[in-house]
Amino acid sequence: MSLLRQLIRGSTRWSSSRRLDIAIPARRPFHSMFRPHYTNVFPGAEIGSSRQRIEIENPATEEIICTVDAASPADVNAAVTAGMKAFQSGIWANKDVNHRFDVLIKLADMLKSRMSEFAKYESLQTGRPIREMNAQLARLPEWLTYHASLARTHTGRIPPFKGKMLNTLTYSPLGVVAQITPWNHPLLIAIKKIAPALAAGNSVVVKPSELAPVSVLLFAEMALEARIPEGVLNVVCGLGAETGKALCEDSRIAKIDLTGGTETGRAVCAAAGKNLIPVTAELGGKTPVLVFPDIEVERAVKGALFASFIAAGQTCVTGSRIIIHEDIYDQFAASFVAKANALRIGDPLDTKTQVSTVINRASIDRCQRFVDQALSEGGKLLCGGSPAPVNGKGHFFQPTVIEVTPEMALANEEVFGPVIALIRSPSPAHMLATANSTPFALGAALWTSSLSLAHSVSQQLDAGLVWVNTHHNNDPSSPWGGWKDSGMGKENGVEAFEGYLKCKSTVVNWGEAGGVDWFEDNKGARYG
Ligand code: NDP
């Protein structure tokens, strides 16, 4: 029988996965939909595979659904080597963009045809309601088609240049890029990064979350079927502190694209800094939702409910602190709490379920700690506040609403769970100051019927994404990302695509051939 040991990791706050040190244990079957075990995806993975395996848990039943190889530093080295080999061969990087377009469109079509299957994998490994995963995954092919289209239409430029000079800007892929992704939207975030990187001609090594890697592995297998050449899209599963660290420390990596917590961002940037590797980092947030008194209250309540409790509050842009003008506070709070109390908690695979689990036991404990701290600081519990296992099982936590004041921890720190702060505010100026008072600058939303207020407040909000009378909208063409403790760089849009390219200036003197003889007496007094 294999030896099971609980790994205690210092680098991430929510993980508590189990890792097996030797071969697959005999107690099977896991979940019937899953293979009992998944290997990494890179040429040679079968032989190079580590003897360590991670158990993947279904957060709703606490059952182990499968195991996955944990890549050792030697495996990571092999995956990067495979990426380098593919890149240097030019088999993808130097292919005509029309070819890359065709393959990515084919991959998008294959994903469409397996959509409901992928949605189920996502739901089972994350505990997120199938209703959410069906809606989210239905849009993923758009990221592939958008970036494939950019590959075909993106052209160089000829910027103005003083004198008889012609400067042509040309773009080329970076090389082998590392992508490190979280568990909350496993496939969405991986595809947001993989699509521009591949469209631009790079080789990719993805390190998905140890907690929910299966859909990313299956997607990489499907990419091989779509004729992405071997070695171009590689996946190494494993713990961040080991597999992710080895990937970030490999000096052959040309860029790191991370989505994760702020502390992980600091660790990854420190490792990248040693090799001067550029980093795109999509990190944590504490998204404010500002509700102004001119709005129809019920409209804002419904919008804020969606902002707060989708994914059980586990998104980087969860509307986790709702700042409400005092003129409508009581009406808003009463309706918001009534609706939060009525949300249907249950089996993620039941299409009627509205809120399901958080990711694991550690996350339940974290939610509880925030509730306890808020109450000890003087916060008022309006609903929820406790774990809510279904039939004694599962990492369910009640949708929780607590009235707090702006200086309390719950108003400032990321919970990443269904624990939402309501803040009563005396004036628009106070609402704005409160919204801008955390170290994060990712998302923000505001609800008003005044066009002028909407524009003036959105301009002053310290956030990379502002939604007016809506929340959570995302589109492949719309840049996504924040600043301060929320990270740097952008996903989506031309910005993400160009982030996977190097730009070269080629300056041609079309005037006097040979240019200036700088060292001839009385000549060369003017440079440039
Ligand atoms: P983590 O920061 O725990 O992990 C993110 C990824 O980084 C995982 O694959 C993890 O590995 C890996 N990792 C951890 N430590 C290191 C390290 N030292 N070197 C390299 N890789 C490492 O985040 P979660 O997965 O828990 O996701 C939640 C966080 O992500 C929240 O803070 C949330 O706000 C943020 N997020 C941000 C988004 C944005 O767009 N800005 C979108 C979605 C989430 P492993 O976990 O496998 O051990």
XYZ file of C-alpha atoms and ligand atoms in Angstrom:
576
model
C 0.000 0.000 0.000
C 1.373 3.374 -0.820
C 2.513 5.858 1.716
C 0.258 8.913 1.941
C 1.546 12.071 3.389
C 0.083 15.475 3.843
C 2.369 18.145 2.493
C 2.529 21.303 4.440
C 3.464 24.102 2.110
C 4.433 27.604 3.048
C 4.069 29.324 -0.305
C 0.339 29.211 -0.937
C -2.501 29.753 1.405
C -5.275 27.551 0.126
C -3.586 24.335 -0.831
C -3.779 21.161 1.151
C -3.417 18.539 -1.529
C -2.134 15.100 -0.805
C 0.851 13.665 -2.553
C 1.651 10.008 -2.937
C 5.286 9.047 -2.967
C 5.106 5.783 -4.881
C 2.942 3.892 -7.365
C -0.843 4.119 -7.683
C -2.596 2.594 -4.694
C -4.948 -0.342 -5.191
C -8.080 1.311 -3.820
C -9.955 2.221 -6.953
C -12.113 3.122 -8.816
C -11.833 6.867 -8.498
C -14.537 8.837 -10.308
C -15.761 6.898 -13.328
C -15.430 9.883 -15.637
C -11.743 10.257 -14.879
C -8.836 8.003 -15.742
C -7.358 6.661 -12.509
C -4.089 8.456 -13.257
C -2.843 11.244 -15.562
C 0.722 11.740 -16.731
C 2.191 15.094 -17.662
C 2.132 16.200 -21.289
C 5.550 16.652 -22.867
C 7.629 14.375 -25.086
C 9.239 11.778 -22.866
C 6.882 12.355 -19.932
C 5.975 8.671 -19.717
C 9.568 7.676 -19.041
C 10.676 10.807 -17.234
C 7.624 10.857 -14.996
C 8.234 11.407 -11.363
C 7.310 8.727 -8.899
C 5.322 11.257 -6.971
C 1.620 11.604 -7.588
C -0.913 14.142 -6.414
C -4.407 13.102 -5.384
C -7.182 15.242 -6.835
C -10.175 15.660 -4.554
C -13.792 16.334 -5.436
C -14.535 19.222 -3.029
C -18.238 18.329 -2.910
C -17.794 14.720 -1.798
C -14.235 14.796 -0.403
C -13.532 11.692 -2.530
C -10.320 11.268 -4.490
C -11.213 11.358 -8.165
C -7.831 10.561 -9.718
C -4.093 11.008 -9.312
C -1.753 13.144 -11.380
C 2.031 13.015 -11.783
C 3.928 15.642 -9.821
C 6.745 16.860 -12.046
C 10.181 16.838 -10.455
C 12.764 19.525 -11.323
C 14.231 16.962 -13.783
C 10.814 16.639 -15.457
C 10.540 20.424 -15.676
C 13.987 20.538 -17.236
C 12.887 17.926 -19.797
C 9.693 19.826 -20.614
C 11.588 23.093 -21.162
C 14.127 21.205 -23.304
C 11.246 19.800 -25.376
C 9.890 23.337 -25.756
C 13.329 24.658 -26.801
C 13.802 21.866 -29.307
C 10.422 22.525 -30.903
C 11.033 26.277 -30.928
C 14.485 26.036 -32.464
C 13.290 23.593 -35.107
C 10.874 26.258 -36.337
C 8.141 23.632 -36.658
C 5.634 26.067 -35.133
C 7.479 29.358 -34.616
C 8.492 29.716 -38.260
C 5.337 28.278 -39.789
C 3.254 30.528 -41.977
C 0.703 32.363 -39.831
C -2.086 30.892 -41.964
C -1.035 27.469 -40.751
C -1.075 28.553 -37.101
C -4.504 30.113 -37.724
C -5.889 26.883 -39.210
C -4.613 24.717 -36.351
C -5.936 27.049 -33.644
C -9.338 27.240 -35.338
C -9.409 23.446 -35.481
C -8.545 23.322 -31.782
C -11.388 25.773 -31.054
C -13.795 23.515 -32.986
C -12.623 20.427 -31.097
C -13.126 22.244 -27.808
C -16.652 23.240 -28.853
C -17.503 19.639 -29.661
C -16.332 18.453 -26.197
C -17.707 21.387 -24.237
C -20.116 19.603 -21.907
C -17.502 16.962 -21.081
C -14.925 19.634 -20.159
C -17.533 21.502 -18.099
C -18.115 18.358 -16.060
C -14.389 17.893 -15.443
C -14.172 21.498 -14.246
C -17.149 21.079 -11.963
C -15.902 17.825 -10.425
C -12.359 19.035 -9.719
C -13.263 22.538 -8.470
C -16.729 22.017 -6.948
C -18.076 24.897 -9.040
C -21.724 24.578 -10.137
C -22.162 22.992 -13.571
C -24.437 25.912 -14.483
C -21.447 28.264 -14.141
C -19.008 25.973 -15.910
C -21.338 25.430 -18.877
C -21.715 29.197 -19.262
C -18.019 29.914 -18.836
C -16.680 27.181 -21.097
C -19.098 28.000 -23.891
C -17.029 31.131 -24.498
C -13.526 29.625 -24.362
C -13.216 28.845 -28.096
C -13.482 32.604 -28.649
C -10.037 33.081 -27.071
C -8.530 30.689 -29.588
C -10.313 32.215 -32.585
C -9.540 35.789 -31.472
C -5.806 35.203 -31.079
C -5.665 33.067 -34.230
C -7.192 36.043 -36.061
C -4.650 38.401 -34.520
C -1.859 36.144 -35.752
C -3.149 36.638 -39.289
C -3.894 40.334 -39.077
C -1.227 41.735 -36.747
C 1.342 43.653 -38.750
C 4.457 45.687 -38.085
C 4.503 49.494 -38.157
C 6.662 52.222 -39.587
C 6.815 54.883 -36.868
C 8.066 58.389 -37.712
C 11.849 58.760 -37.486
C 13.819 61.997 -37.809
C 15.923 62.386 -40.968
C 16.074 60.155 -44.023
C 15.527 57.017 -42.029
C 12.919 54.311 -42.362
C 12.210 52.381 -39.172
C 10.361 49.117 -39.694
C 8.990 47.400 -36.602
C 8.826 43.638 -36.884
C 7.617 41.096 -34.345
C 8.790 37.595 -33.533
C 7.947 35.019 -30.855
C 9.838 35.068 -27.559
C 10.847 31.404 -27.248
C 9.726 29.027 -24.489
C 7.289 30.702 -22.106
C 6.122 29.521 -18.683
C 2.485 29.817 -17.645
C 1.430 29.219 -14.052
C -2.281 29.011 -13.432
C -4.717 28.767 -10.494
C -7.574 26.392 -9.696
C -10.566 28.723 -9.681
C -11.081 28.871 -13.472
C -8.619 26.135 -14.508
C -9.328 26.031 -18.226
C -10.395 29.652 -18.767
C -7.182 31.047 -17.337
C -4.968 28.480 -19.049
C -6.578 29.182 -22.437
C -6.401 32.951 -21.867
C -2.635 32.492 -21.724
C -2.074 29.571 -24.118
C -4.034 31.131 -27.009
C -1.935 34.306 -27.444
C 1.330 32.478 -26.748
C 0.694 29.832 -29.406
C -0.792 32.280 -31.898
C 2.386 34.343 -31.591
C 4.521 31.253 -32.338
C 5.984 30.440 -28.913
C 6.495 27.101 -27.224
C 4.675 26.863 -23.896
C 5.180 25.030 -20.598
C 2.062 25.291 -18.402
C 2.078 24.515 -14.679
C -1.588 24.212 -13.663
C -2.765 24.277 -10.068
C -2.050 21.137 -8.085
C -5.711 21.199 -7.015
C -7.395 21.136 -10.453
C -5.008 20.222 -13.285
C -7.027 17.616 -15.210
C -8.834 19.826 -17.737
C -5.560 21.536 -18.704
C -3.880 18.146 -19.245
C -6.806 17.011 -21.402
C -6.719 20.236 -23.375
C -2.992 19.744 -24.122
C -3.702 16.187 -25.269
C -6.429 17.529 -27.545
C -4.001 20.131 -28.927
C -1.767 17.277 -30.111
C -4.761 15.783 -31.935
C -5.362 19.199 -33.526
C -1.777 19.024 -34.868
C -0.018 21.396 -32.500
C 3.433 19.798 -32.906
C 4.917 17.768 -30.064
C 6.941 19.917 -27.679
C 5.055 23.136 -28.479
C 2.438 22.848 -25.715
C 3.726 21.080 -22.596
C 2.063 20.621 -19.215
C 3.885 19.895 -15.960
C 1.686 19.315 -12.912
C 2.978 19.602 -9.390
C 3.317 21.810 -6.368
C 4.051 25.474 -6.873
C 6.886 25.514 -4.394
C 8.614 22.675 -6.241
C 7.478 22.293 -9.870
C 6.487 25.952 -10.322
C 9.686 27.133 -8.664
C 11.866 24.931 -10.900
C 10.086 26.321 -13.963
C 10.511 29.951 -12.874
C 14.204 29.399 -12.144
C 15.006 27.917 -15.561
C 17.134 30.516 -17.324
C 15.924 29.342 -20.773
C 12.414 30.634 -20.085
C 11.667 33.805 -22.085
C 8.626 35.005 -20.111
C 6.511 33.995 -17.139
C 2.750 34.529 -17.180
C 1.259 33.883 -13.742
C -2.230 34.055 -12.320
C -2.304 33.517 -8.587
C -2.163 35.145 -5.180
C -0.123 38.256 -4.419
C 2.457 36.378 -2.306
C 2.986 33.887 -5.136
C 3.447 36.873 -7.437
C 6.236 38.219 -5.241
C 8.007 34.819 -5.168
C 7.704 34.363 -8.936
C 8.906 37.912 -9.692
C 11.910 37.439 -7.396
C 12.892 34.229 -9.233
C 12.289 35.860 -12.627
C 14.366 38.883 -11.643
C 17.473 36.741 -11.292
C 17.310 35.925 -15.015
C 15.690 39.219 -16.054
C 12.655 37.361 -17.331
C 9.610 39.564 -18.003
C 6.526 38.675 -15.965
C 2.821 39.166 -16.516
C 1.153 38.716 -13.140
C -2.597 38.593 -12.590
C -2.840 38.549 -8.809
C -5.307 39.073 -6.000
C -7.988 41.674 -5.531
C -10.582 43.141 -3.166
C -13.095 44.435 -5.667
C -15.332 47.244 -4.402
C -18.918 47.577 -5.607
C -20.139 51.157 -5.150
C -23.909 51.578 -4.951
C -25.040 55.185 -5.416
C -28.414 56.386 -4.134
C -29.842 57.263 -7.556
C -29.930 53.618 -8.683
C -33.021 51.429 -8.610
C -32.079 49.423 -5.513
C -33.324 45.993 -6.629
C -31.300 46.240 -9.831
C -28.119 46.903 -7.876
C -28.915 44.142 -5.371
C -29.210 41.549 -8.145
C -26.014 42.768 -9.769
C -24.097 42.756 -6.501
C -25.365 39.279 -5.626
C -23.961 37.968 -8.903
C -20.724 39.893 -8.310
C -20.321 38.381 -4.842
C -21.443 34.770 -4.897
C -20.594 33.426 -8.343
C -17.885 30.753 -7.894
C -18.676 30.926 -4.152
C -16.730 34.183 -4.050
C -13.600 32.546 -5.452
C -12.733 34.894 -8.289
C -10.103 37.600 -8.308
C -12.837 40.164 -9.031
C -15.453 38.929 -6.552
C -17.509 41.912 -5.385
C -16.246 41.335 -1.887
C -16.869 44.768 -0.350
C -20.082 46.510 -1.213
C -19.957 50.196 -0.404
C -23.492 51.559 -0.171
C -24.636 55.139 0.213
C -26.412 55.532 3.551
C -29.618 56.844 1.932
C -30.342 53.392 0.513
C -28.239 51.230 2.844
C -31.059 49.674 4.897
C -33.178 48.850 1.871
C -30.181 47.424 -0.015
C -28.907 45.372 2.945
C -32.322 43.855 3.725
C -32.866 42.718 0.147
C -29.270 41.553 -0.382
C -29.325 39.444 2.788
C -32.735 37.931 1.953
C -31.468 36.914 -1.476
C -28.142 35.578 -0.140
C -30.073 33.464 2.376
C -32.233 32.050 -0.414
C -29.358 30.900 -2.655
C -29.583 27.165 -3.326
C -26.479 25.375 -1.998
C -25.803 21.834 -3.163
C -24.390 19.291 -5.544
C -22.324 21.105 -8.187
C -23.583 18.746 -10.896
C -27.227 19.639 -10.194
C -28.205 22.330 -12.695
C -30.386 23.997 -10.044
C -27.461 24.549 -7.657
C -26.553 28.214 -7.378
C -23.689 28.108 -4.863
C -21.499 25.128 -4.273
C -18.272 24.429 -2.432
C -15.059 26.288 -1.821
C -11.991 24.449 -3.024
C -10.813 22.594 0.084
C -10.694 22.285 3.847
C -8.036 25.006 4.134
C -10.384 27.397 2.370
C -13.236 26.588 4.792
C -10.879 27.373 7.683
C -9.840 30.618 6.020
C -13.484 31.721 5.580
C -14.184 30.900 9.215
C -11.133 32.869 10.390
C -12.338 35.944 8.494
C -15.831 35.632 9.970
C -14.467 35.250 13.510
C -12.074 38.167 13.108
C -14.769 40.439 11.646
C -17.071 39.684 14.579
C -14.288 40.214 17.107
C -13.541 43.616 15.522
C -17.203 44.655 15.949
C -18.680 43.543 12.599
C -22.381 42.575 12.511
C -23.256 39.142 11.066
C -26.251 39.571 8.762
C -26.381 36.014 7.417
C -24.388 32.771 7.139
C -21.067 32.523 8.950
C -20.525 28.756 9.115
C -19.577 25.679 7.119
C -22.604 23.905 5.654
C -21.665 20.328 4.670
C -24.297 18.479 2.662
C -25.054 15.044 4.185
C -22.012 15.560 6.418
C -19.618 15.962 3.468
C -18.111 18.614 1.260
C -16.378 21.964 1.602
C -19.549 24.036 1.597
C -19.645 27.404 3.376
C -22.835 29.406 3.830
C -23.180 32.589 1.763
C -22.160 35.070 4.432
C -22.785 38.810 4.749
C -21.209 40.947 7.461
C -21.611 44.683 8.051
C -18.194 46.203 8.696
C -16.413 49.544 8.752
C -13.656 50.410 6.268
C -10.691 49.813 8.598
C -11.645 46.200 9.507
C -9.712 43.268 8.008
C -12.732 41.947 6.079
C -12.975 45.282 4.260
C -9.349 45.123 3.124
C -8.032 41.566 2.749
C -8.871 38.958 0.115
C -10.951 36.084 1.532
C -11.466 34.112 -1.694
C -14.720 32.643 -0.430
C -18.393 33.584 0.049
C -17.810 36.049 2.901
C -18.926 39.499 1.808
C -18.495 42.861 3.551
C -21.209 45.540 3.475
C -20.003 49.081 4.229
C -22.324 52.005 4.993
C -21.000 55.219 3.504
C -22.093 58.822 4.128
C -21.146 60.423 0.789
C -19.915 59.769 -2.760
C -16.498 61.166 -1.788
C -16.272 58.735 1.135
C -17.405 55.870 -1.120
C -14.628 56.626 -3.594
C -11.974 57.074 -0.892
C -13.005 53.749 0.679
C -12.923 51.996 -2.697
C -9.365 53.221 -3.313
C -8.050 52.458 0.158
C -6.670 48.903 -0.275
C -3.316 47.849 -1.751
C -5.171 46.119 -4.603
C -6.106 47.680 -7.954
C -7.755 44.984 -10.056
C -11.530 45.273 -10.474
C -14.191 47.759 -9.362
C -17.877 48.193 -10.125
C -20.361 50.986 -9.650
C -24.120 51.200 -9.851
C -25.702 54.512 -10.759
C -28.206 55.913 -13.237
C -26.142 59.076 -13.707
C -23.998 59.050 -16.817
C -21.898 61.864 -15.488
C -21.299 60.165 -12.103
C -20.457 56.888 -13.865
C -17.746 58.530 -15.945
C -16.313 60.727 -13.233
C -16.138 57.929 -10.622
C -14.761 55.336 -13.027
C -11.956 57.710 -13.979
C -11.000 58.121 -10.345
C -11.191 54.452 -9.340
C -7.781 52.859 -8.848
C -8.489 49.678 -10.809
C -7.522 48.085 -14.094
C -11.108 47.002 -14.807
C -14.190 49.082 -14.037
C -17.719 47.836 -14.650
C -20.631 50.281 -14.694
C -24.031 48.725 -13.910
C -22.641 45.247 -14.562
C -19.958 42.865 -13.248
C -17.665 39.998 -14.256
C -17.948 40.651 -18.014
C -14.914 39.385 -19.881
C -14.046 39.267 -23.553
C -10.956 38.038 -25.424
C -10.495 41.498 -26.941
C -10.817 43.433 -23.669
C -7.550 43.859 -21.721
C -7.698 42.321 -18.239
C -5.325 43.072 -15.383
C -4.528 45.445 -12.583
C -1.646 47.091 -10.814
C -0.241 47.606 -7.289
C -0.655 44.326 -5.334
C -2.917 43.030 -8.118
C 0.018 42.538 -10.464
C 1.261 43.835 -13.779
C 0.666 43.396 -17.496
C -2.503 42.351 -19.282
C -4.329 39.266 -20.377
C -6.670 39.543 -23.398
C -6.587 41.934 -26.287
C -3.793 43.013 -28.571
C -1.873 43.786 -25.370
C -1.713 40.092 -24.408
C -0.779 39.027 -27.932
C 2.024 41.615 -28.163
C 3.176 40.525 -24.703
C 4.204 37.248 -26.346
C 6.258 38.923 -29.085
C 9.593 40.706 -29.284
C 9.565 43.938 -31.196
C 12.544 44.829 -33.371
C 13.348 48.246 -34.919
C 15.218 48.026 -38.230
C 16.424 51.525 -39.131
C 17.417 52.052 -42.775
C 19.246 55.173 -43.947
C 17.733 55.988 -47.315
C 19.666 59.264 -47.618
C 23.427 59.570 -48.196
C 24.744 56.024 -48.499
C 27.133 55.100 -45.694
C 25.865 57.857 -43.386
C 27.956 60.531 -41.676
C 31.750 60.341 -41.398
C 31.700 61.325 -37.729
C 35.479 61.553 -37.417
C 36.162 63.769 -40.430
C 37.153 67.295 -39.256
C 34.256 69.760 -39.111
C 31.742 67.033 -39.968
C 29.676 64.835 -37.729
C 28.677 67.633 -35.348
C 25.084 66.459 -35.561
C 24.230 62.979 -34.375
C 21.072 61.114 -35.280
P -1.792 30.500 -5.753
O -1.001 31.753 -5.726
O -1.808 29.646 -4.557
O -1.322 29.554 -6.957
C -1.304 29.984 -8.294
C -0.337 29.104 -9.058
O 1.000 29.435 -8.646
C -0.506 27.611 -8.759
O -0.267 26.868 -9.921
C 0.555 27.396 -7.700
O 0.933 26.071 -7.559
C 1.674 28.253 -8.235
N 2.716 28.594 -7.272
C 2.615 28.746 -5.939
N 3.816 29.094 -5.409
C 4.690 29.163 -6.433
C 6.085 29.471 -6.537
N 6.825 29.779 -5.483
N 6.653 29.442 -7.757
C 5.928 29.147 -8.861
N 4.617 28.826 -8.818
C 3.993 28.849 -7.623
O -3.265 30.916 -6.170
P -4.556 30.019 -6.194
O -4.389 28.893 -7.164
O -4.949 29.685 -4.815
O -5.598 31.068 -6.828
C -6.170 32.076 -6.069
C -5.474 33.408 -6.253
O -5.381 33.708 -7.632
C -6.254 34.533 -5.625
O -5.401 35.424 -4.965
C -6.899 35.214 -6.818
O -7.233 36.561 -6.582
C -5.854 35.034 -7.857
N -6.449 35.137 -9.184
C -6.206 36.256 -9.926
C -6.828 36.452 -11.143
C -6.568 37.668 -11.970
O -6.975 37.691 -13.137
N -5.932 38.696 -11.442
C -7.773 35.446 -11.670
C -7.934 34.292 -10.815
C -7.298 34.162 -9.613
P 0.044 25.029 -6.703
O -1.136 25.738 -6.189
O -0.269 24.017 -7.712
O 0.909 24.517 -5.639
